[in-house]
Short mmCIF file of C-alpha atoms in Angstrom, two decimals:
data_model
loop_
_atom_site.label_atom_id
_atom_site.label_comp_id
_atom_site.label_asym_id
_atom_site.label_seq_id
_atom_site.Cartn_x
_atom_site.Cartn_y
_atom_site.Cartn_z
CA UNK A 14 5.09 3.03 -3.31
CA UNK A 15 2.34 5.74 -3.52
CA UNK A 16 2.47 9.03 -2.41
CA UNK A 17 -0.89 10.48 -1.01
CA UNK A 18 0.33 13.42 0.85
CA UNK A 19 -2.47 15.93 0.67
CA UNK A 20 -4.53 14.04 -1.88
CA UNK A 21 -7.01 12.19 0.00
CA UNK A 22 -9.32 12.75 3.19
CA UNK A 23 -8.88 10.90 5.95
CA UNK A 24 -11.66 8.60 5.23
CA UNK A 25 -10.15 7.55 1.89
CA UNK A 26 -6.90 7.33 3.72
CA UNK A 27 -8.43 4.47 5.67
CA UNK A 28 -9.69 2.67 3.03
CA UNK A 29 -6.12 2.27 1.67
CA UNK A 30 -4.24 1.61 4.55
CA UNK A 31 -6.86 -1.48 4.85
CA UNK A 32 -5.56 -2.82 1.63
CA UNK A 33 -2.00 -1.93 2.42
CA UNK A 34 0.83 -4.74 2.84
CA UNK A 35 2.76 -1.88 4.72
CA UNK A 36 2.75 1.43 5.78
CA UNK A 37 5.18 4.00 5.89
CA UNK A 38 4.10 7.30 7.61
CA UNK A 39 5.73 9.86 9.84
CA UNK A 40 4.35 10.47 13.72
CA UNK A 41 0.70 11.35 12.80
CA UNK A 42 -2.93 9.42 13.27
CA UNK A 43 -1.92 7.40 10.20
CA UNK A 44 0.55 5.33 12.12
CA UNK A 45 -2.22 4.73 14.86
CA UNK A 46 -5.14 3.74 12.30
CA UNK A 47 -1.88 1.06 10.53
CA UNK A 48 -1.90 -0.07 14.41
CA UNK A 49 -5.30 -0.50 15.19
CA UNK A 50 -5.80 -2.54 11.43
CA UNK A 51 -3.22 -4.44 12.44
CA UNK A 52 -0.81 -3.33 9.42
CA UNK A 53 2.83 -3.35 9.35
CA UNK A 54 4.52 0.09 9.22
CA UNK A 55 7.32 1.97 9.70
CA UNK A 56 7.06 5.08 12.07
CA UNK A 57 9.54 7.99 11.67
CA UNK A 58 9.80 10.24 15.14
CA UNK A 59 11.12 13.60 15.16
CA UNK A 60 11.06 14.69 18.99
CA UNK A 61 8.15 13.29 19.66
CA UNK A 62 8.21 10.62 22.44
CA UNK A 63 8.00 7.28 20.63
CA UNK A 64 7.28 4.86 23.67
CA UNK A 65 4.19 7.44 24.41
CA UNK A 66 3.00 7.92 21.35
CA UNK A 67 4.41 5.44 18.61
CA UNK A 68 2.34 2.56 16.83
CA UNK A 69 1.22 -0.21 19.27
CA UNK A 70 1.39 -2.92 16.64
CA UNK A 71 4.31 -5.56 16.84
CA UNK A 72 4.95 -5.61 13.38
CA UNK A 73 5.87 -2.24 13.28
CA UNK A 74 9.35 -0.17 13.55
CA UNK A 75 9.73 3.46 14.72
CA UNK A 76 13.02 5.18 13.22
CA UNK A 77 14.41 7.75 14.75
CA UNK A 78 17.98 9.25 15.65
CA UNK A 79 19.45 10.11 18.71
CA UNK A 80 19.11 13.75 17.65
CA UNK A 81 15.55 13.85 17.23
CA UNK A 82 15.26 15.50 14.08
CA UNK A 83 13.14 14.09 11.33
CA UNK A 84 15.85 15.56 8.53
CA UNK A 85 18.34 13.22 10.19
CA UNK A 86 16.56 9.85 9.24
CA UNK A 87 17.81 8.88 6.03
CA UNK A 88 16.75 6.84 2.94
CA UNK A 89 19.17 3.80 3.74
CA UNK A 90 17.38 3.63 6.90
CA UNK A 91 14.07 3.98 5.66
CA UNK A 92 14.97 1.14 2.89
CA UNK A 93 17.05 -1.04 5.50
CA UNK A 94 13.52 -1.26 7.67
CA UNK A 95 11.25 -2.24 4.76
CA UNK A 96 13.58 -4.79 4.02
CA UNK A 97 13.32 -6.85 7.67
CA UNK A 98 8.73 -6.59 6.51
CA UNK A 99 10.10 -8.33 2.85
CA UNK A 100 12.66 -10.40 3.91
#
């Protein structure tokens, strides 16, 4: 796993995801580009309405807790989901 956050533009951001096996992002443009590259990922949703705006890929799985609040999703979860893309 590689941690970008803040270290790349957009453009470059692209270029990885191309090359990536699977993406894990929260509810930004990231998820979308994943989607439309047809790239497995793993969406985490705050509040934000998922079935609106969450990845349109299959292969991908949005996370999020019947609170709504992003601090709620936890690592197990996060770990549990990457496993069903390995397995």
């Amino acid at each position: 796993a590689i941690n970008l956050a803040g270290k790349t533009t957009l453009k470059e951001y692209v270029a990885l995801i191309e090359r990536a096996n699977l993406v894990i992002t929260i509810d930004t443009s990231l998820v979308h580009i994943a989607s439309t590259l047809k790239k497995p990922s793993i969406a985490l949703f705050g509040p934000t309405l998922p079935k609106r705006w969450g990845p349109s890929y299959k292969k991908s799985i949005v996370i999020q807790n019947k609170d709504k609040k992003m601090r709620s999703i936890t690592v197990e979860q996060v770990v549990n989901a990457t496993k069903r893309f390995i397995s």
